[in-house]
Amino acid sequence: MVVLGIETSCDETAACVLAKEASGFKIFAELVSSQASTHEPYGGVVPELAAREHLKNLPIIVDKVMRDADATWADLSLIAVTRGPGLKGCLLMGMAFSKALALVHRLPIIGINHIEAHIHSARMDNPELDYPYLCLVASGGHTEIVEVKGLGSYSIVARTMDDAAGEAFDKSAALLGMAYPAGPKLAALADTHTKSRFSLPKVMRESEGFSFSGLKTAVALLVKREAENLNDGTVRAELCFAIQEAIVDALCFKLEQAIKRTGIYKIALVGGVSANERLRKKVGDLPQVELFTTSKNHSVDNAAMVAFLAAHRFERGEKLDWRASAEPRWPVEIL
Ligand code: KG4
Ligand code: ZN
């Protein structure tokens, strides 16, 4: 089975051609076009601009990925597209484009849940990873710990009540004057240090789910207090170190709670924030944990995970009715 995957849920236009065979799967080609430079002047993703960029980029990216894969339309068995959750206008671009391709080339189409695709990206990059496992989905829009019992069988163990972990990185970095996309810049500067004169409160000890609002306030107060020293490279790096430690500590604490509650020690880290080296190290160091991570290009948004999951769902006979629309809010536990 050869699948063309398309992902446009936020600010990345991505496409992939992937083959699934009895022995496993093979990625023939994958591409991601980032819109970072479009959104940088605004300090965050502007949904309308993101949708327009997808409209412009989709034909270029899809044409190129097909050529890179040396694939013809006749080689394809299926078109897979992210149906939700995400920015409505962005999802609609991907859906409309994919439906048009499917109708013209007489191919079946399947609509994929973006979070479920992240969850299975861990299995894509680690074929030995069996169910059940605990999956920390940490991205710019989502933070949740999911007990993955099988394909389509998920229980939410903890989810965020306000900001996502990626937003905590991005907003803290913005307070330090870093340009969008700022989270990875904060992480890179933090990694140049091994200690900090600053400390932030340990958060989320009481609550059930994740909440980053208290930490955000503490970071804002700390940055304000150090306003006059922000041009000092060491101070900046130590602030980044303290912020990264606080976010990573909160994620680890919640993972430990989830392990205790479920008795599951297989932990998968997925989503953009899972590219964070400090997080990978600290989760890997938790007692008895068996850690599964993805390649860095599969941590952030990509179309390979969409095509991979679609191949498995298509095998179960699933297809998208061409009249179905995007699902900007689509909780993974109802799948
Ligand atoms: O999964 P993703 O590409 O897009 C969404 O679905 O949101 O995640 C993007 C998020 C951003 O908030 C970005 O700051 C964060 O992932 N991120 C990181 C790192 N790389 C990306 N956060 C911390 N450390 C990193 N190395
Ligand atoms: Zn994502």
mmCIF file of C-alpha atoms and ligand atoms in Angstrom:
data_model
loop_
_atom_site.group_PDB
_atom_site.id
_atom_site.type_symbol
_atom_site.label_atom_id
_atom_site.label_comp_id
_atom_site.label_asym_id
_atom_site.label_seq_id
_atom_site.Cartn_x
_atom_site.Cartn_y
_atom_site.Cartn_z
ATOM 1 C CA MET A 1 0.000 0.000 0.000
ATOM 2 C CA VAL A 2 1.435 3.399 -0.991
ATOM 3 C CA VAL A 3 0.097 6.440 0.889
ATOM 4 C CA LEU A 4 0.392 10.150 0.176
ATOM 5 C CA GLY A 5 0.197 11.958 3.542
ATOM 6 C CA ILE A 6 -0.676 15.650 3.871
ATOM 7 C CA GLU A 7 -0.398 17.759 7.048
ATOM 8 C CA THR A 8 -1.554 21.386 7.351
ATOM 9 C CA SER A 9 -2.977 21.677 10.884
ATOM 10 C CA CYS A 10 -0.867 24.649 11.974
ATOM 11 C CA ASP A 11 2.107 26.456 10.432
ATOM 12 C CA GLU A 12 3.875 23.630 8.603
ATOM 13 C CA THR A 13 2.888 22.400 5.154
ATOM 14 C CA ALA A 14 4.071 18.799 4.996
ATOM 15 C CA ALA A 15 3.770 15.883 2.572
ATOM 16 C CA CYS A 16 5.081 12.332 2.528
ATOM 17 C CA VAL A 17 4.972 9.251 0.316
ATOM 18 C CA LEU A 18 5.160 6.081 2.400
ATOM 19 C CA ALA A 19 4.736 2.396 1.528
ATOM 20 C CA LYS A 20 3.385 -0.158 3.981
ATOM 21 C CA GLU A 21 4.121 -3.799 3.283
ATOM 22 C CA ALA A 22 3.681 -6.976 5.312
ATOM 23 C CA SER A 23 7.291 -6.715 6.487
ATOM 24 C CA GLY A 24 7.017 -3.104 7.651
ATOM 25 C CA PHE A 25 6.992 0.293 6.011
ATOM 26 C CA LYS A 26 9.309 2.550 4.043
ATOM 27 C CA ILE A 27 9.315 6.318 3.663
ATOM 28 C CA PHE A 28 10.046 7.104 -0.006
ATOM 29 C CA ALA A 29 10.109 10.875 0.457
ATOM 30 C CA GLU A 30 8.963 13.487 2.955
ATOM 31 C CA LEU A 31 9.011 17.289 2.938
ATOM 32 C CA VAL A 32 8.137 20.055 5.381
ATOM 33 C CA SER A 33 7.791 23.686 4.446
ATOM 34 C CA SER A 34 7.972 25.875 7.554
ATOM 35 C CA GLN A 35 6.188 29.226 7.675
ATOM 36 C CA ALA A 36 8.398 30.596 10.462
ATOM 37 C CA SER A 37 9.515 33.651 8.475
ATOM 38 C CA THR A 38 5.882 34.565 7.622
ATOM 39 C CA HIS A 39 4.817 34.625 11.282
ATOM 40 C CA GLU A 40 8.029 35.930 12.858
ATOM 41 C CA PRO A 41 7.096 39.655 12.618
ATOM 42 C CA TYR A 42 3.875 38.930 14.554
ATOM 43 C CA GLY A 43 5.506 36.878 17.337
ATOM 44 C CA GLY A 44 3.179 33.914 16.768
ATOM 45 C CA VAL A 45 1.089 32.063 14.186
ATOM 46 C CA VAL A 46 -1.462 34.283 12.386
ATOM 47 C CA PRO A 47 -4.182 31.784 11.367
ATOM 48 C CA GLU A 48 -5.317 33.604 8.225
ATOM 49 C CA LEU A 49 -1.759 33.982 6.934
ATOM 50 C CA ALA A 50 -1.049 30.332 7.768
ATOM 51 C CA ALA A 51 -4.056 29.192 5.721
ATOM 52 C CA ARG A 52 -2.988 31.309 2.730
ATOM 53 C CA GLU A 53 0.545 29.907 2.921
ATOM 54 C CA HIS A 54 -0.833 26.351 2.866
ATOM 55 C CA LEU A 55 -2.903 27.165 -0.206
ATOM 56 C CA LYS A 56 0.230 28.476 -1.936
ATOM 57 C CA ASN A 57 2.583 25.715 -0.741
ATOM 58 C CA LEU A 58 0.442 22.584 -1.057
ATOM 59 C CA PRO A 59 0.700 22.085 -4.852
ATOM 60 C CA ILE A 60 4.454 22.783 -4.759
ATOM 61 C CA ILE A 61 5.184 20.455 -1.827
ATOM 62 C CA VAL A 62 2.969 17.624 -3.083
ATOM 63 C CA ASP A 63 4.362 17.821 -6.604
ATOM 64 C CA LYS A 64 7.930 17.763 -5.239
ATOM 65 C CA VAL A 65 7.356 14.892 -2.799
ATOM 66 C CA MET A 66 5.826 12.790 -5.593
ATOM 67 C CA ARG A 67 8.842 13.492 -7.806
ATOM 68 C CA ASP A 68 11.314 12.849 -4.935
ATOM 69 C CA ALA A 69 9.556 9.517 -4.286
ATOM 70 C CA ASP A 70 9.577 8.756 -8.021
ATOM 71 C CA ALA A 71 5.863 7.967 -7.649
ATOM 72 C CA THR A 72 2.999 8.382 -10.125
ATOM 73 C CA TRP A 73 -0.654 8.867 -9.146
ATOM 74 C CA ALA A 74 -1.296 5.324 -10.346
ATOM 75 C CA ASP A 75 1.192 4.042 -7.742
ATOM 76 C CA LEU A 76 -0.877 5.463 -4.868
ATOM 77 C CA SER A 77 -3.412 3.443 -2.866
ATOM 78 C CA LEU A 78 -4.614 6.193 -0.548
ATOM 79 C CA ILE A 79 -4.532 9.891 0.308
ATOM 80 C CA ALA A 80 -4.258 10.695 4.025
ATOM 81 C CA VAL A 81 -4.905 14.162 5.398
ATOM 82 C CA THR A 82 -4.976 15.704 8.861
ATOM 83 C CA ARG A 83 -8.640 16.432 9.648
ATOM 84 C CA GLY A 84 -8.121 17.941 13.125
ATOM 85 C CA PRO A 85 -7.497 19.206 15.710
ATOM 86 C CA GLY A 86 -5.849 22.421 14.570
ATOM 87 C CA LEU A 87 -6.508 25.830 13.041
ATOM 88 C CA LYS A 88 -9.759 25.663 11.111
ATOM 89 C CA GLY A 89 -8.657 27.578 8.010
ATOM 90 C CA CYS A 90 -5.436 25.551 7.826
ATOM 91 C CA LEU A 91 -7.227 22.211 8.148
ATOM 92 C CA LEU A 92 -9.757 23.266 5.490
ATOM 93 C CA MET A 93 -6.947 23.973 3.018
ATOM 94 C CA GLY A 94 -5.474 20.507 3.494
ATOM 95 C CA MET A 95 -8.872 18.820 3.402
ATOM 96 C CA ALA A 96 -10.105 20.633 0.273
ATOM 97 C CA PHE A 97 -6.839 20.052 -1.561
ATOM 98 C CA SER A 98 -6.751 16.351 -0.611
ATOM 99 C CA LYS A 99 -10.385 15.789 -1.573
ATOM 100 C CA ALA A 100 -9.749 17.367 -4.963
ATOM 101 C CA LEU A 101 -6.743 15.086 -5.525
ATOM 102 C CA ALA A 102 -8.719 12.040 -4.403
ATOM 103 C CA LEU A 103 -11.645 12.817 -6.721
ATOM 104 C CA VAL A 104 -9.471 13.604 -9.731
ATOM 105 C CA HIS A 105 -7.248 10.547 -9.310
ATOM 106 C CA ARG A 106 -10.065 8.269 -8.088
ATOM 107 C CA LEU A 107 -8.297 7.443 -4.844
ATOM 108 C CA PRO A 108 -9.772 6.745 -1.407
ATOM 109 C CA ILE A 109 -9.137 9.379 1.237
ATOM 110 C CA ILE A 110 -8.842 9.119 5.003
ATOM 111 C CA GLY A 111 -8.999 11.936 7.602
ATOM 112 C CA ILE A 112 -6.486 11.621 10.426
ATOM 113 C CA ASN A 113 -6.460 12.986 13.981
ATOM 114 C CA HIS A 114 -3.239 14.973 14.421
ATOM 115 C CA ILE A 115 -2.746 13.970 18.072
ATOM 116 C CA GLU A 116 -3.310 10.308 17.272
ATOM 117 C CA ALA A 117 -0.716 10.676 14.495
ATOM 118 C CA HIS A 118 1.794 12.089 17.031
ATOM 119 C CA ILE A 119 0.960 9.185 19.388
ATOM 120 C CA HIS A 120 1.780 6.654 16.660
ATOM 121 C CA SER A 121 4.892 8.517 15.503
ATOM 122 C CA ALA A 122 6.555 6.740 18.447
ATOM 123 C CA ARG A 123 5.657 3.358 16.909
ATOM 124 C CA MET A 124 6.691 4.531 13.459
ATOM 125 C CA ASP A 125 10.202 5.330 14.673
ATOM 126 C CA ASN A 126 10.348 2.387 17.142
ATOM 127 C CA PRO A 127 8.652 -0.638 15.524
ATOM 128 C CA GLU A 128 9.487 -2.695 18.637
ATOM 129 C CA LEU A 129 7.253 -0.474 20.827
ATOM 130 C CA ASP A 130 4.236 -2.575 21.858
ATOM 131 C CA TYR A 131 0.980 -1.560 23.545
ATOM 132 C CA PRO A 132 0.291 -0.516 26.217
ATOM 133 C CA TYR A 133 2.508 2.540 26.611
ATOM 134 C CA LEU A 134 2.225 5.973 28.158
ATOM 135 C CA CYS A 135 2.610 8.766 25.639
ATOM 136 C CA LEU A 136 3.470 12.333 26.598
ATOM 137 C CA VAL A 137 2.156 14.487 23.755
ATOM 138 C CA ALA A 138 3.851 17.847 24.245
ATOM 139 C CA SER A 139 3.547 20.410 21.483
ATOM 140 C CA GLY A 140 2.670 24.051 20.900
ATOM 141 C CA GLY A 141 -1.047 23.343 21.233
ATOM 142 C CA HIS A 142 -1.261 20.196 23.355
ATOM 143 C CA THR A 143 0.066 18.702 26.562
ATOM 144 C CA GLU A 144 -1.390 15.402 27.586
ATOM 145 C CA ILE A 145 -0.357 12.042 28.929
ATOM 146 C CA VAL A 146 -2.245 9.321 27.105
ATOM 147 C CA GLU A 147 -2.445 5.654 28.015
ATOM 148 C CA VAL A 148 -2.195 3.999 24.602
ATOM 149 C CA LYS A 149 -3.882 0.587 24.817
ATOM 150 C CA GLY A 150 -4.116 -0.113 21.095
ATOM 151 C CA LEU A 151 -4.962 1.517 17.779
ATOM 152 C CA GLY A 152 -7.945 3.760 18.570
ATOM 153 C CA SER A 153 -7.984 2.882 22.285
ATOM 154 C CA TYR A 154 -6.800 5.794 24.421
ATOM 155 C CA SER A 155 -7.367 7.067 27.976
ATOM 156 C CA ILE A 156 -6.284 10.537 28.996
ATOM 157 C CA VAL A 157 -4.288 10.297 32.227
ATOM 158 C CA ALA A 158 -3.555 14.053 32.448
ATOM 159 C CA ARG A 159 -4.144 17.027 30.189
ATOM 160 C CA THR A 160 -3.489 20.729 30.364
ATOM 161 C CA MET A 161 -6.034 23.088 31.870
ATOM 162 C CA ASP A 162 -4.498 26.169 30.249
ATOM 163 C CA ASP A 163 -1.297 26.621 28.222
ATOM 164 C CA ALA A 164 0.580 23.816 26.494
ATOM 165 C CA ALA A 165 4.208 22.989 27.349
ATOM 166 C CA GLY A 166 5.346 24.390 23.984
ATOM 167 C CA GLU A 167 3.547 27.652 24.743
ATOM 168 C CA ALA A 168 5.339 27.802 28.103
ATOM 169 C CA PHE A 169 8.653 27.582 26.215
ATOM 170 C CA ASP A 170 7.522 30.021 23.509
ATOM 171 C CA LYS A 171 5.996 32.640 25.828
ATOM 172 C CA SER A 172 8.920 32.562 28.263
ATOM 173 C CA ALA A 173 11.336 32.965 25.374
ATOM 174 C CA ALA A 174 9.274 35.869 24.016
ATOM 175 C CA LEU A 175 9.604 37.586 27.435
ATOM 176 C CA LEU A 176 13.363 37.321 26.934
ATOM 177 C CA GLY A 177 12.972 39.055 23.565
ATOM 178 C CA MET A 178 13.603 35.955 21.434
ATOM 179 C CA ALA A 179 11.961 35.892 18.003
ATOM 180 C CA TYR A 180 9.279 33.376 17.006
ATOM 181 C CA PRO A 181 9.634 30.373 16.906
ATOM 182 C CA ALA A 182 11.302 31.056 20.224
ATOM 183 C CA GLY A 183 10.957 27.809 22.240
ATOM 184 C CA PRO A 184 13.833 25.915 20.579
ATOM 185 C CA LYS A 185 16.052 29.041 20.932
ATOM 186 C CA LEU A 186 15.434 29.137 24.681
ATOM 187 C CA ALA A 187 16.204 25.407 24.889
ATOM 188 C CA ALA A 188 19.444 25.800 22.906
ATOM 189 C CA LEU A 189 20.672 28.601 25.197
ATOM 190 C CA ALA A 190 19.626 26.659 28.310
ATOM 191 C CA ASP A 191 21.683 23.682 27.131
ATOM 192 C CA THR A 192 24.860 25.793 27.187
ATOM 193 C CA HIS A 193 24.633 25.766 31.008
ATOM 194 C CA THR A 194 24.493 23.112 33.714
ATOM 195 C CA LYS A 195 23.333 25.276 36.612
ATOM 196 C CA SER A 196 21.642 28.581 37.374
ATOM 197 C CA ARG A 197 21.666 31.207 40.117
ATOM 198 C CA PHE A 198 17.884 31.522 39.518
ATOM 199 C CA SER A 199 15.202 29.149 40.633
ATOM 200 C CA LEU A 200 11.502 28.931 39.860
ATOM 201 C CA PRO A 201 8.777 27.345 41.989
ATOM 202 C CA LYS A 202 8.034 23.657 41.538
ATOM 203 C CA VAL A 203 4.556 23.709 39.996
ATOM 204 C CA MET A 204 1.630 21.315 39.501
ATOM 205 C CA ARG A 205 2.188 19.382 42.724
ATOM 206 C CA GLU A 206 -1.449 19.723 43.818
ATOM 207 C CA SER A 207 -3.495 19.727 40.598
ATOM 208 C CA GLU A 208 -4.641 16.650 38.658
ATOM 209 C CA GLY A 209 -3.757 17.880 35.180
ATOM 210 C CA PHE A 210 -1.135 20.211 33.741
ATOM 211 C CA SER A 211 -1.313 23.948 34.318
ATOM 212 C CA PHE A 212 1.408 26.293 33.165
ATOM 213 C CA SER A 213 -0.221 29.600 34.192
ATOM 214 C CA GLY A 214 1.503 29.771 37.619
ATOM 215 C CA LEU A 215 4.868 29.123 36.051
ATOM 216 C CA LYS A 216 4.210 31.750 33.381
ATOM 217 C CA THR A 217 3.544 34.370 36.059
ATOM 218 C CA ALA A 218 6.683 33.348 37.994
ATOM 219 C CA VAL A 219 8.793 33.624 34.805
ATOM 220 C CA ALA A 220 7.308 37.045 34.012
ATOM 221 C CA LEU A 221 8.150 38.312 37.526
ATOM 222 C CA LEU A 222 11.673 36.912 37.379
ATOM 223 C CA VAL A 223 12.374 38.398 33.942
ATOM 224 C CA LYS A 224 11.008 41.763 35.129
ATOM 225 C CA ARG A 225 13.254 41.644 38.192
ATOM 226 C CA GLU A 226 16.288 40.948 35.991
ATOM 227 C CA ALA A 227 15.271 43.450 33.278
ATOM 228 C CA GLU A 228 18.487 45.467 33.633
ATOM 229 C CA ASN A 229 20.704 42.380 33.315
ATOM 230 C CA LEU A 230 19.125 40.778 30.259
ATOM 231 C CA ASN A 231 21.968 41.859 27.975
ATOM 232 C CA ASP A 232 24.407 39.870 30.094
ATOM 233 C CA GLY A 233 24.893 36.588 28.169
ATOM 234 C CA THR A 234 25.436 34.522 31.322
ATOM 235 C CA VAL A 235 22.325 35.910 33.019
ATOM 236 C CA ARG A 236 20.243 35.166 29.901
ATOM 237 C CA ALA A 237 21.561 31.621 29.649
ATOM 238 C CA GLU A 238 20.996 30.983 33.359
ATOM 239 C CA LEU A 239 17.437 32.319 33.096
ATOM 240 C CA CYS A 240 16.836 29.964 30.153
ATOM 241 C CA PHE A 241 18.313 27.092 32.141
ATOM 242 C CA ALA A 242 15.996 27.794 35.112
ATOM 243 C CA ILE A 243 12.925 28.076 32.867
ATOM 244 C CA GLN A 244 13.720 24.861 30.999
ATOM 245 C CA GLU A 245 14.346 23.046 34.304
ATOM 246 C CA ALA A 246 10.986 24.198 35.673
ATOM 247 C CA ILE A 247 9.025 23.063 32.599
ATOM 248 C CA VAL A 248 10.893 19.747 32.333
ATOM 249 C CA ASP A 249 10.496 19.142 36.078
ATOM 250 C CA ALA A 250 6.714 19.621 35.820
ATOM 251 C CA LEU A 251 6.458 17.229 32.863
ATOM 252 C CA CYS A 252 8.574 14.603 34.679
ATOM 253 C CA PHE A 253 6.535 14.946 37.865
ATOM 254 C CA LYS A 254 3.298 14.337 35.958
ATOM 255 C CA LEU A 255 4.834 11.380 34.148
ATOM 256 C CA GLU A 256 5.901 9.844 37.453
ATOM 257 C CA GLN A 257 2.349 10.283 38.771
ATOM 258 C CA ALA A 258 0.976 8.636 35.622
ATOM 259 C CA ILE A 259 3.411 5.721 35.948
ATOM 260 C CA LYS A 260 2.330 5.180 39.551
ATOM 261 C CA ARG A 261 -1.322 5.299 38.592
ATOM 262 C CA THR A 262 -1.105 2.933 35.603
ATOM 263 C CA GLY A 263 1.913 0.746 36.406
ATOM 264 C CA ILE A 264 3.155 1.322 32.838
ATOM 265 C CA TYR A 265 6.875 2.044 32.471
ATOM 266 C CA LYS A 266 7.114 2.259 28.687
ATOM 267 C CA ILE A 267 7.157 5.988 27.978
ATOM 268 C CA ALA A 268 6.963 7.585 24.538
ATOM 269 C CA LEU A 269 7.743 11.273 24.079
ATOM 270 C CA VAL A 270 6.144 12.874 21.013
ATOM 271 C CA GLY A 271 5.302 16.344 19.678
ATOM 272 C CA GLY A 272 7.553 19.366 19.181
ATOM 273 C CA VAL A 273 8.619 19.691 22.832
ATOM 274 C CA SER A 274 9.793 16.067 22.817
ATOM 275 C CA ALA A 275 12.742 17.268 20.706
ATOM 276 C CA ASN A 276 14.015 18.841 23.950
ATOM 277 C CA GLU A 277 17.260 17.140 24.992
ATOM 278 C CA ARG A 278 16.903 17.916 28.690
ATOM 279 C CA LEU A 279 13.412 16.400 28.751
ATOM 280 C CA ARG A 280 14.660 13.251 26.997
ATOM 281 C CA LYS A 281 17.525 12.925 29.488
ATOM 282 C CA LYS A 282 15.417 13.459 32.609
ATOM 283 C CA VAL A 283 12.594 11.143 31.536
ATOM 284 C CA GLY A 284 15.159 8.509 30.518
ATOM 285 C CA ASP A 285 16.656 8.760 34.038
ATOM 286 C CA LEU A 286 13.350 8.053 35.821
ATOM 287 C CA PRO A 287 13.499 4.702 37.678
ATOM 288 C CA GLN A 288 12.674 1.650 35.519
ATOM 289 C CA VAL A 289 11.497 3.766 32.593
ATOM 290 C CA GLU A 290 11.942 2.397 29.089
ATOM 291 C CA LEU A 291 12.082 5.497 26.897
ATOM 292 C CA PHE A 292 10.975 5.770 23.257
ATOM 293 C CA THR A 293 11.603 8.952 21.272
ATOM 294 C CA THR A 294 11.223 9.878 17.624
ATOM 295 C CA SER A 295 13.739 11.379 15.225
ATOM 296 C CA LYS A 296 13.771 15.178 15.634
ATOM 297 C CA ASN A 297 12.032 15.724 12.277
ATOM 298 C CA HIS A 298 9.222 13.424 13.429
ATOM 299 C CA SER A 299 8.883 15.185 16.821
ATOM 300 C CA VAL A 300 7.673 18.362 15.170
ATOM 301 C CA ASP A 301 4.722 18.359 12.763
ATOM 302 C CA ASN A 302 5.267 16.104 9.764
ATOM 303 C CA ALA A 303 3.272 14.144 7.195
ATOM 304 C CA ALA A 304 5.034 10.781 7.658
ATOM 305 C CA MET A 305 3.130 10.201 10.917
ATOM 306 C CA VAL A 306 -0.135 11.027 9.120
ATOM 307 C CA ALA A 307 0.572 8.561 6.295
ATOM 308 C CA PHE A 308 1.790 5.893 8.749
ATOM 309 C CA LEU A 309 -1.335 6.025 10.913
ATOM 310 C CA ALA A 310 -3.576 6.219 7.841
ATOM 311 C CA ALA A 311 -2.127 2.980 6.448
ATOM 312 C CA HIS A 312 -3.082 1.178 9.687
ATOM 313 C CA ARG A 313 -6.581 2.685 9.842
ATOM 314 C CA PHE A 314 -7.218 2.017 6.127
ATOM 315 C CA GLU A 315 -6.342 -1.653 6.681
ATOM 316 C CA ARG A 316 -9.229 -1.737 9.160
ATOM 317 C CA GLY A 317 -11.542 -0.557 6.384
ATOM 318 C CA GLU A 318 -11.804 3.095 7.364
ATOM 319 C CA LYS A 319 -12.327 5.856 4.805
ATOM 320 C CA LEU A 320 -13.455 9.482 4.819
ATOM 321 C CA ASP A 321 -16.819 10.396 3.385
ATOM 322 C CA TRP A 322 -15.953 13.158 0.907
ATOM 323 C CA ARG A 323 -18.686 15.358 2.449
ATOM 324 C CA ALA A 324 -16.975 15.299 5.876
ATOM 325 C CA SER A 325 -15.403 18.572 6.999
ATOM 326 C CA ALA A 326 -12.462 19.534 9.206
ATOM 327 C CA GLU A 327 -12.642 18.964 12.990
ATOM 328 C CA PRO A 328 -10.750 21.870 14.653
ATOM 329 C CA ARG A 329 -11.544 20.389 18.099
ATOM 330 C CA TRP A 330 -11.320 16.624 18.071
ATOM 331 C CA PRO A 331 -10.355 14.926 21.358
ATOM 332 C CA VAL A 332 -8.318 11.790 20.820
ATOM 333 C CA GLU A 333 -10.194 9.744 23.436
ATOM 334 C CA ILE A 334 -13.416 9.719 21.369
ATOM 335 C CA LEU A 335 -11.738 8.038 18.387
HETATM 336 O O1 KG4 B 1 4.311 19.493 17.414
HETATM 337 P P1 KG4 B 1 4.716 20.870 16.957
HETATM 338 O O2 KG4 B 1 5.693 20.983 15.829
HETATM 339 O O3 KG4 B 1 3.482 21.721 16.552
HETATM 340 C C1 KG4 B 1 2.265 21.712 17.206
HETATM 341 O O4 KG4 B 1 1.443 20.783 16.917
HETATM 342 O O5 KG4 B 1 2.096 22.589 18.079
HETATM 343 O O6 KG4 B 1 5.280 21.629 18.280
HETATM 344 C C2 KG4 B 1 5.770 22.937 18.230
HETATM 345 C C3 KG4 B 1 6.186 23.344 19.631
HETATM 346 C C4 KG4 B 1 6.547 24.820 19.778
HETATM 347 O O7 KG4 B 1 5.876 25.344 20.900
HETATM 348 C C5 KG4 B 1 8.057 24.809 19.994
HETATM 349 O O8 KG4 B 1 8.506 25.847 20.807
HETATM 350 C C6 KG4 B 1 8.256 23.476 20.682
HETATM 351 O O9 KG4 B 1 7.353 22.596 20.037
HETATM 352 N N1 KG4 B 1 9.635 22.984 20.541
HETATM 353 C C7 KG4 B 1 10.501 22.854 21.572
HETATM 354 C C8 KG4 B 1 11.712 22.364 21.026
HETATM 355 N N2 KG4 B 1 11.546 22.203 19.678
HETATM 356 C C9 KG4 B 1 10.252 22.580 19.401
HETATM 357 N N3 KG4 B 1 10.342 23.112 22.875
HETATM 358 C C10 KG4 B 1 11.406 22.863 23.685
HETATM 359 N N4 KG4 B 1 12.601 22.394 23.247
HETATM 360 C C11 KG4 B 1 12.801 22.145 21.950
HETATM 361 N N5 KG4 B 1 13.977 21.687 21.530
HETATM 362 ZN ZN ZN B 2 1.705 18.686 16.331
#
